[in-house]
Short mmCIF file of C-alpha atoms in Angstrom, two decimals:
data_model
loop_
_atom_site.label_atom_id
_atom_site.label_comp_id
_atom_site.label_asym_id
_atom_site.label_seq_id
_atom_site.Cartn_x
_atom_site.Cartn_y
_atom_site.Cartn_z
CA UNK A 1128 148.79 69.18 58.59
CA UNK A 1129 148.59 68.64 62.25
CA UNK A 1130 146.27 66.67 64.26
CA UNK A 1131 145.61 67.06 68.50
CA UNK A 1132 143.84 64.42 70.61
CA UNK A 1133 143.83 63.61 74.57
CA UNK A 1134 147.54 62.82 74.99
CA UNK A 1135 149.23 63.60 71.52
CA UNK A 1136 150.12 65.83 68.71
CA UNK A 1137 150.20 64.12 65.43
CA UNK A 1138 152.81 65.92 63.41
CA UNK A 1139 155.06 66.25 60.43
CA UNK A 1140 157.91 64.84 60.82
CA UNK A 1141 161.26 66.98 60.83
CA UNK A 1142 165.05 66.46 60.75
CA UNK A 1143 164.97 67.87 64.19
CA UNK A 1144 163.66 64.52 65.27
CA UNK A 1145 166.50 62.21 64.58
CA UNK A 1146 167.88 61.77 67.53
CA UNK A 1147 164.00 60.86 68.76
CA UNK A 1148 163.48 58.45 66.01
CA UNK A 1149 167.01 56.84 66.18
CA UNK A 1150 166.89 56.51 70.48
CA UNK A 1151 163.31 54.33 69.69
CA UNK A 1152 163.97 52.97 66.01
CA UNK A 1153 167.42 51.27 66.80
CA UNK A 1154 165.38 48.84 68.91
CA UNK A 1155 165.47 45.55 67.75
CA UNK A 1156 162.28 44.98 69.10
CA UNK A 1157 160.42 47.26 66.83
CA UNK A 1158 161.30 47.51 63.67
CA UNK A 1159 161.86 44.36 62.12
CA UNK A 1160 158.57 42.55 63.30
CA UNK A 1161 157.28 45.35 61.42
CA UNK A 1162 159.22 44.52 58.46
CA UNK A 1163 161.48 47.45 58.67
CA UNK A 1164 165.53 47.22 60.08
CA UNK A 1165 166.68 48.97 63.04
CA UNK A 1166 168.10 52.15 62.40
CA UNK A 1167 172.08 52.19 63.23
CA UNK A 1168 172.79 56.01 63.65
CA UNK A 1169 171.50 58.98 64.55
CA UNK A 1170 172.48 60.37 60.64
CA UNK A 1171 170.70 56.60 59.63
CA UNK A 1172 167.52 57.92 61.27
CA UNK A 1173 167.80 61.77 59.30
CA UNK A 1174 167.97 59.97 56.31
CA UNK A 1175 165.00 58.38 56.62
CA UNK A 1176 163.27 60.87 57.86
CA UNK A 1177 164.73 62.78 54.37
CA UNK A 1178 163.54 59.74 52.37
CA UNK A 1179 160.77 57.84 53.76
CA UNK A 1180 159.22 59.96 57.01
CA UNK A 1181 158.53 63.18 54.80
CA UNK A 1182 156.19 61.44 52.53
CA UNK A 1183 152.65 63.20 52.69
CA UNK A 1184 150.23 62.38 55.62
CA UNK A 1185 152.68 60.60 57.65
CA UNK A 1186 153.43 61.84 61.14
CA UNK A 1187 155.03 61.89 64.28
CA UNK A 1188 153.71 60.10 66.88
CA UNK A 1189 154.73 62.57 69.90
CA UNK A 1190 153.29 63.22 73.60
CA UNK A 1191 151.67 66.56 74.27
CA UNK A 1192 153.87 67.23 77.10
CA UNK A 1193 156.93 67.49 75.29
CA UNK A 1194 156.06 67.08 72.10
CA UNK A 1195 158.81 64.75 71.29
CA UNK A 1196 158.88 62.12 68.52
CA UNK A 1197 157.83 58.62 69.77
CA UNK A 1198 156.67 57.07 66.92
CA UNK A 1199 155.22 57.33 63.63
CA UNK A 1200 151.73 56.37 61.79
CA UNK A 1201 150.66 57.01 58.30
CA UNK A 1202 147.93 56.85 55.48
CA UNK A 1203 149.65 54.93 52.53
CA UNK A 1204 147.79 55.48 49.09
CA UNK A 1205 146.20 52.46 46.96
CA UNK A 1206 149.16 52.92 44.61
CA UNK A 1207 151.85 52.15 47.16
CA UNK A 1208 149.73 49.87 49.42
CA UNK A 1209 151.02 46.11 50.85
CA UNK A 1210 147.78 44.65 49.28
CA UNK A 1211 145.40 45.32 46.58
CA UNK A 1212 142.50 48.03 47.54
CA UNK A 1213 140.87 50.24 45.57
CA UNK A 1214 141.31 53.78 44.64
CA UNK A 1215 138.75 55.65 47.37
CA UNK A 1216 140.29 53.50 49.72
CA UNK A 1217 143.45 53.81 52.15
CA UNK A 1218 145.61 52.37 53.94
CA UNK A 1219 147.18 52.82 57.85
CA UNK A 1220 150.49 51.97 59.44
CA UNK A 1221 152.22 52.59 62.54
CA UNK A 1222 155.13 52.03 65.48
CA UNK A 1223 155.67 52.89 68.41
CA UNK A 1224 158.43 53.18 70.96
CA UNK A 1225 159.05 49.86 73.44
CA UNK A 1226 158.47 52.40 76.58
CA UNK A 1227 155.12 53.37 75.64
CA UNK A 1228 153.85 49.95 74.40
CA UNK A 1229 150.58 49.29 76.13
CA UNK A 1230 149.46 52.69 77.02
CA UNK A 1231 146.78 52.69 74.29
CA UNK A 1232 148.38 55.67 72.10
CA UNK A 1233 148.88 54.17 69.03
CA UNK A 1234 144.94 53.18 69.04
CA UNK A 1235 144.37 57.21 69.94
CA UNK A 1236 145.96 57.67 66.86
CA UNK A 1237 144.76 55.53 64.71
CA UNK A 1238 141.09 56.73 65.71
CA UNK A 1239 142.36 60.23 65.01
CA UNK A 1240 143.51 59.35 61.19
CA UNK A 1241 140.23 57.07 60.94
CA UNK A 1242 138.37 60.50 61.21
CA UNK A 1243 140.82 62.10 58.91
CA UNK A 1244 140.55 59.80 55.80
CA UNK A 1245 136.87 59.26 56.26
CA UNK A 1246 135.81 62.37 56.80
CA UNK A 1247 138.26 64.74 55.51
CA UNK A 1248 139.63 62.31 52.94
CA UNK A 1249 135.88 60.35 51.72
CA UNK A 1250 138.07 57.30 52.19
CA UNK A 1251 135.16 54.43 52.01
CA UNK A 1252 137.17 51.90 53.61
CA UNK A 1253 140.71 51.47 55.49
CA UNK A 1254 142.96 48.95 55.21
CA UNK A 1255 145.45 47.47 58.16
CA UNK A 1256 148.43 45.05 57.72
CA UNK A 1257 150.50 42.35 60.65
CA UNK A 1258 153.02 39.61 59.99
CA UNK A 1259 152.49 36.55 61.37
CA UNK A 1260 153.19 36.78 64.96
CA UNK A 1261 152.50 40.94 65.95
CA UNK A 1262 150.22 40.10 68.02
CA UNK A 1263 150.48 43.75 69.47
CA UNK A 1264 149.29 45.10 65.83
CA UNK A 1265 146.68 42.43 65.60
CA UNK A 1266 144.73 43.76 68.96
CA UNK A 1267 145.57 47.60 68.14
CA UNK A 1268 143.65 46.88 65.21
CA UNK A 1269 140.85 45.12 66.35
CA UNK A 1270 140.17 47.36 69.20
CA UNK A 1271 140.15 50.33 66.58
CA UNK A 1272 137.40 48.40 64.57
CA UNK A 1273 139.14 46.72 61.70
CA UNK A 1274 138.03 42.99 60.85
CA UNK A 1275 139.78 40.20 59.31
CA UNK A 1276 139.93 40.03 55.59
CA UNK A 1277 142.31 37.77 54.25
CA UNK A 1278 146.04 36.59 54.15
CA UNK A 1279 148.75 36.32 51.93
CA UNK A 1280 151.36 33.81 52.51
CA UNK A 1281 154.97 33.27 50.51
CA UNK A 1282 155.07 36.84 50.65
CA UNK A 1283 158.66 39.11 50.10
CA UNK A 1284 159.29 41.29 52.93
CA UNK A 1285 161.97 43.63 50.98
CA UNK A 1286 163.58 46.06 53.24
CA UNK A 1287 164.34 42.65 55.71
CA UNK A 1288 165.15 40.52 52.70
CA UNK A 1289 163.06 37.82 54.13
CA UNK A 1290 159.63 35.81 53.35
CA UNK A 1291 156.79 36.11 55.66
CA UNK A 1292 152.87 35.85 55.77
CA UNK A 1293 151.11 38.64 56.25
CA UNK A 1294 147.39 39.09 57.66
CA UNK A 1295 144.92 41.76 56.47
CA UNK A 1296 142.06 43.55 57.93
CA UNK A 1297 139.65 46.01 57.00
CA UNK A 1298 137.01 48.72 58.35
CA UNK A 1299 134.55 50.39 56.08
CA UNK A 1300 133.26 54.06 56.57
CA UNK A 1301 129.90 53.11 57.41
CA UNK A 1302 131.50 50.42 60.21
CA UNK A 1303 133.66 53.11 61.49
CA UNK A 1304 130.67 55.45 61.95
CA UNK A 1305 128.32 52.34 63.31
CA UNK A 1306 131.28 51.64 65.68
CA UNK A 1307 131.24 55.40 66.83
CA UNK A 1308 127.75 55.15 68.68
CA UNK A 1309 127.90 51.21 69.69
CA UNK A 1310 130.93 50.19 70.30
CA UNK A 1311 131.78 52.28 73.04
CA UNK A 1312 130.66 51.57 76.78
CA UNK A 1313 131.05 53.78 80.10
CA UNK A 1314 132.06 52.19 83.33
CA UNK A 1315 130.82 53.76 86.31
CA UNK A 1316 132.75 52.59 89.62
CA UNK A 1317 131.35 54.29 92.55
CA UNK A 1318 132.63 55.12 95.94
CA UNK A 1319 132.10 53.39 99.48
CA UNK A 1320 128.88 53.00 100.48
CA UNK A 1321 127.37 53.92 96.85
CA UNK A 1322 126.03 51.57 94.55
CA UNK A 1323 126.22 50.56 90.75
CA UNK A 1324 122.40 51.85 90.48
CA UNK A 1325 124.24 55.15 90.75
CA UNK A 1326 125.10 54.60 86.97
CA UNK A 1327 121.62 55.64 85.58
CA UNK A 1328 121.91 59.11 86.73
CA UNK A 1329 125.28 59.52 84.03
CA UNK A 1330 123.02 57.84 81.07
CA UNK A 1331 121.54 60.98 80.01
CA UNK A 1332 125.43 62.44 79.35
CA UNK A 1333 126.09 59.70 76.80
CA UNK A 1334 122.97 59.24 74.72
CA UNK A 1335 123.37 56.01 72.34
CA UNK A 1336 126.25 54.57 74.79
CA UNK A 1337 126.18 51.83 77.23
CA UNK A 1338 126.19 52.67 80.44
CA UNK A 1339 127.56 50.12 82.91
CA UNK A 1340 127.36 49.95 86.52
CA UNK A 1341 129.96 47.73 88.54
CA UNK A 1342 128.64 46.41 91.40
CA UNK A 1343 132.33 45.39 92.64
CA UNK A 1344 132.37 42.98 96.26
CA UNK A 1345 136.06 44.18 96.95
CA UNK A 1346 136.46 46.39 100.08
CA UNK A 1347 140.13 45.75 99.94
CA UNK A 1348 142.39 47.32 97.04
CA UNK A 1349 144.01 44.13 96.98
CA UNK A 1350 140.76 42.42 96.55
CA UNK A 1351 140.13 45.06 93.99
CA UNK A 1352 142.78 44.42 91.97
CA UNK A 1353 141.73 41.24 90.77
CA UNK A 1354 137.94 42.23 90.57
CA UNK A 1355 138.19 45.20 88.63
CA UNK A 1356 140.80 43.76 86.10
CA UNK A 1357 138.50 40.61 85.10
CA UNK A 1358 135.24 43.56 84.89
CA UNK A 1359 137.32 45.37 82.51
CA UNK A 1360 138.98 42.90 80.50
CA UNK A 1361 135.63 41.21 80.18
CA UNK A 1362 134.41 44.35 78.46
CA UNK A 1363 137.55 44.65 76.21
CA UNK A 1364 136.17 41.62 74.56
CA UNK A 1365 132.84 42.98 73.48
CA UNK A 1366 133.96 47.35 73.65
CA UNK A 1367 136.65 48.95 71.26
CA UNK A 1368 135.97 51.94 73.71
CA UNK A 1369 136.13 52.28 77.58
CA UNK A 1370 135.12 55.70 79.32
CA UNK A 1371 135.78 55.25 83.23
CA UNK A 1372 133.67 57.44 85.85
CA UNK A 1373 134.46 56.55 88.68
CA UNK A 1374 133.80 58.32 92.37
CA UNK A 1375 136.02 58.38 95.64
CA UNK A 1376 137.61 55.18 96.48
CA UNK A 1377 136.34 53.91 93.22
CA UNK A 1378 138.77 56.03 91.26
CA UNK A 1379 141.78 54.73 93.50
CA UNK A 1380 140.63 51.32 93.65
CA UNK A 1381 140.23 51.61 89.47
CA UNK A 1382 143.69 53.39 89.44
CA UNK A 1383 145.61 50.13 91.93
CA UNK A 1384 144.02 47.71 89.65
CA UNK A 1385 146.17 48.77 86.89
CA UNK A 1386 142.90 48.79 84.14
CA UNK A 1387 144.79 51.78 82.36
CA UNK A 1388 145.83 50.00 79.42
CA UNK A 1389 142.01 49.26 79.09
CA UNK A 1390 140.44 53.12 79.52
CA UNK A 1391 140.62 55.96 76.55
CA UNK A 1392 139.23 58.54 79.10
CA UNK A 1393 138.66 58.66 82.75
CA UNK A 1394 136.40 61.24 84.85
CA UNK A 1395 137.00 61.58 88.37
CA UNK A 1396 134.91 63.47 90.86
CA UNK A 1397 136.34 63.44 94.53
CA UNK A 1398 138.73 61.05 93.76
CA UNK A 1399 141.35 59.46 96.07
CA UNK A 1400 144.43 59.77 94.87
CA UNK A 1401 146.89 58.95 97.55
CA UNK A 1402 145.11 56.46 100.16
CA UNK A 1403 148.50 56.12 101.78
CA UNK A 1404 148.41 59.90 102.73
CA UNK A 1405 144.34 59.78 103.53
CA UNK A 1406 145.46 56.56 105.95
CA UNK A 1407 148.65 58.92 107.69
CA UNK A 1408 145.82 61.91 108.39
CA UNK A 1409 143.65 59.15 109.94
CA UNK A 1410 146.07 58.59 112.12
CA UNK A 1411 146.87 61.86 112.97
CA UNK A 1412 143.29 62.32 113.37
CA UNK A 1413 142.82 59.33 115.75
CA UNK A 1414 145.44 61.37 118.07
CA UNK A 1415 147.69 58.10 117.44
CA UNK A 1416 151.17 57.51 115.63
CA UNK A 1417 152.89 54.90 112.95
CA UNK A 1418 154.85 53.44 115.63
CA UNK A 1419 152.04 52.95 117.85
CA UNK A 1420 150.00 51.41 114.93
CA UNK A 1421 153.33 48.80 113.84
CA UNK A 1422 153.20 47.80 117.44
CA UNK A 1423 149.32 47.29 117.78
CA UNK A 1424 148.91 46.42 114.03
CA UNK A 1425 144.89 46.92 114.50
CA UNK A 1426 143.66 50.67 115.71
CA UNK A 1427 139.81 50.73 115.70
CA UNK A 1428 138.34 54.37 115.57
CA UNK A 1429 135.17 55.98 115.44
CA UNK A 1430 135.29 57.94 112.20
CA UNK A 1431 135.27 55.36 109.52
CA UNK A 1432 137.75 52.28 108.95
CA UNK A 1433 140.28 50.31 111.97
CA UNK A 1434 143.58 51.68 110.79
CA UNK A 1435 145.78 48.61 109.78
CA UNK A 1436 149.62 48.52 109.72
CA UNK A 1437 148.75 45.40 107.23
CA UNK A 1438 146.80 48.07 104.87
CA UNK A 1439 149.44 50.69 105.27
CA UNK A 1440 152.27 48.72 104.54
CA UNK A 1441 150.69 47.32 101.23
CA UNK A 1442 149.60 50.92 100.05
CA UNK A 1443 153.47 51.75 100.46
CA UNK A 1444 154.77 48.80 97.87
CA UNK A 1445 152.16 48.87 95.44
CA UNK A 1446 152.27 52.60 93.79
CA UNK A 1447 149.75 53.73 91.71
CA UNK A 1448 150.59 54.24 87.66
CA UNK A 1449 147.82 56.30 85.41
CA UNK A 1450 148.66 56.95 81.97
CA UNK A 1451 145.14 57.61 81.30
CA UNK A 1452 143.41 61.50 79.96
CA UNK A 1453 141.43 62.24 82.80
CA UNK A 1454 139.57 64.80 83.69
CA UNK A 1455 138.87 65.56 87.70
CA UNK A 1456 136.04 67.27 89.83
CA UNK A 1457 137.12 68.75 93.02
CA UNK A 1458 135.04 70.00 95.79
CA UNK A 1459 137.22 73.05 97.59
CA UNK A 1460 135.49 71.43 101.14
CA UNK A 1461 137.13 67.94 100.95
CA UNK A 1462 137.83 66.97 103.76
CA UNK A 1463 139.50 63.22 103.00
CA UNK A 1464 141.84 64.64 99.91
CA UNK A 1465 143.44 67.93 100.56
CA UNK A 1466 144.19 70.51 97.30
CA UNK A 1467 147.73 70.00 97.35
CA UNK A 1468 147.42 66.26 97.41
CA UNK A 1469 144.97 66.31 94.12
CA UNK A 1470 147.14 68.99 92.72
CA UNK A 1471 150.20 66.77 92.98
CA UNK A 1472 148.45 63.98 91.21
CA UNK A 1473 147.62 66.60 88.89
CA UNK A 1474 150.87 67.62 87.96
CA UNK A 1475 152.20 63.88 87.92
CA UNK A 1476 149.35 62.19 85.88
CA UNK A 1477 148.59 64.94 83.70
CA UNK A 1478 145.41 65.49 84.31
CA UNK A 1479 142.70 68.17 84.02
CA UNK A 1480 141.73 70.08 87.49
CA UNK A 1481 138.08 71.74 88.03
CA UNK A 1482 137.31 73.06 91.76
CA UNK A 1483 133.89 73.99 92.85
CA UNK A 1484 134.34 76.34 95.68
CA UNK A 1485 132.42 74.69 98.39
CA UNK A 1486 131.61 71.46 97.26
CA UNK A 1487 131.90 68.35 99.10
CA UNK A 1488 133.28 65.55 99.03
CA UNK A 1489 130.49 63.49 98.43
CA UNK A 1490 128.58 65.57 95.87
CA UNK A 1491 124.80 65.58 96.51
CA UNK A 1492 123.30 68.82 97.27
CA UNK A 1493 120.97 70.38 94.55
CA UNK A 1494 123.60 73.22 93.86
CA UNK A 1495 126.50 70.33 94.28
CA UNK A 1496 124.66 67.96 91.32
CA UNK A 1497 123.75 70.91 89.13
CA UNK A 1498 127.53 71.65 89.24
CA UNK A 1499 128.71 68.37 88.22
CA UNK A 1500 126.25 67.78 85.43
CA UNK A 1501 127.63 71.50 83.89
CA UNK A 1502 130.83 70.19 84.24
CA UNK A 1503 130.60 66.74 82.67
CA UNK A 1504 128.52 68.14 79.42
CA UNK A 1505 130.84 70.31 79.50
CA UNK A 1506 134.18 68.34 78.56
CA UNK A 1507 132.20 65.96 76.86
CA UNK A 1508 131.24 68.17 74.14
CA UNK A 1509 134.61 69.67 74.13
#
């Protein structure tokens, strides 16, 4: 069985994948804190994948774009479970890779196999283990909806020949469905000059959801930065489930802040995606030079922002990293983003590309709005 979502293929695993599984399992830091040893060889990591891997409905954890093997994450039967459950129940375990720690893949997965035993499997509850200190494993878990349930102390850890104490948490089927329609929120960031209010027009897309308008103060990104994380973590605490949409400057001001790790899906509609190379056509625009603006350090103009060296200069050493699936609106008559410039984000990020053919930047003609709306329902429902 195979299994798609945003960013990954969940597959069977195969001997082909050794060298994969050895490269990521022979790192101390993963393994044993999951009470498993690092694997010492490439023909170490084959024989587990022979002996332990190849067990049914356990699978490769692997990235769309290459499919390659980055982890692993299984359903373990009552009769082989780490605690007692009962026999309609299951349940999950998982690693990944130190390199893609913090990305939020493992909880895409873990959703994906929720669905699986619940639905395919009438599983009426799933189980989750941590030892004492996985923090990491604790929060995957809670953001995917499992609860505390009890822990067992004194407890062998065989395969490390140790003693630890291991914590236990749980998510029924009914939870898991209740969690599907409330526990999920949508963040709408808007661009310069719009306004949070903006948010109630993107309500009628997610029926059931909370929809949140941020009515951010920042004008700077560097201001930003520490706005928009607090905003999001704050809504970590109470949300398993952040959907960004967020406009213009919003999306690159959403993108600097780093708030990745927080987001399962972002949509973009005129986003800016390089404010470094908007701020170089300004100045091209202005009739001006780099040089000119080092030396004077302020440039005032008369279409939109003074050009800073200051603003330039930090846009340079802070780079932008997304690792988030996002889906983007493009309007073919942009005139602050140019095609190539969205299609290079495109092709870096991994994102999703939809042009309307003489749209604007701002969106907000009747033709323009009707467009947008298709296209949101649109990957929504698929």
């Amino acid at each position: 069985m195979r299994f798609e979502t945003d960013r990954l293929f969940l597959r069977p695993w195969t001997e082909d994948d050794a060298e994969s599984l050895f490269e990521y399992a022979k790192d101390p830091a993963v393994g044993p804190i999951a009470g498993w040893p690092v694997h010492t060889s490439v023909d170490n990591s084959k024989e587990i994948i022979k002996e332990v891997l190849s067990a049914d409905e356990t699978y490769a954890v692997c990235l769309k774009e290459d499919n390659r093997a980055i982890g692993s994450i299984g359903l373990i039967p009552p009769a082989q479970s780490h605690t007692k459950v009962a026999d309609n129940e299951i349940e999950i375990g998982y690693w990944i890779g130190v390199p893609f720690w913090g990305k939020g893949l493992i909880p895409e997965a873990v959703r994906k196999l929720q669905e699986h035993a619940f639905v395919d499997l009438g599983c009426s509850a799933m189980w989750c283990g941590y030892y004492d200190g996985n923090e990491k494993s604790k929060k995957c878990q809670e953001k995917c909806g499992f609860t505390y349930h009890h822990t067992e102390e004194n407890k062998p850890c065989e395969l490390m020949g140790d003693v630890r104490t291991e914590h236990f948490t749980r998510v029924t089927k009914d939870e898991w469905m209740t969690g599907l329609k409330t526990n999920e929120v949508v963040l709408y960031i808007h661009g310069k000059g719009g306004s949070a209010d903006e948010s109630e027009h993107y309500r009628q897309f997610f029926p059931g959801i909370d929809v949140y308008g941020f009515d951010y103060k920042s004008e700077y990104p560097w201001e930003a930065k520490e706005e928009f994380t607090d905003k999001v973590a704050e809504l970590s605490e109470k949300y398993n489930r952040i959907i960004l949409i967020a406009e213009s400057i919003g999306a690159y001001f959403s993108m600097n802040a780093g708030i990745g790790k927080f987001i399962d899906k972002a949509y973009f509609i005129s986003p800016i995606v390089n404010l470094e190379k908007l701020i170089l056509d300004m100045i091209n625009w202005a009739g001006t030079s780099e040089s000119e603006l080092e030396k004077r350090k302020i440039i005032p103009v008369d279409f939109g922002d003074d050009l800073s060296w200051d603003y330039l200069q930090y846009l340079r050493n802070n780079k932008i990293i997304w690792d988030v699936p996002t889906e983007i609106l493009y309007g073919s008559a942009d005139n602050l983003q140019s095609i190539d410039t969205i299609q290079e984000f495109v092709i870096k990020e991994s994102a999703k590309l939809t042009i309307m053919e003489g749209g604007e930047h701002w969106f907000h003609t009747d033709e323009q709005m009707s467009f947008l709306d298709q296209w949101l329902r649109t990957k929504i429902s698929g």
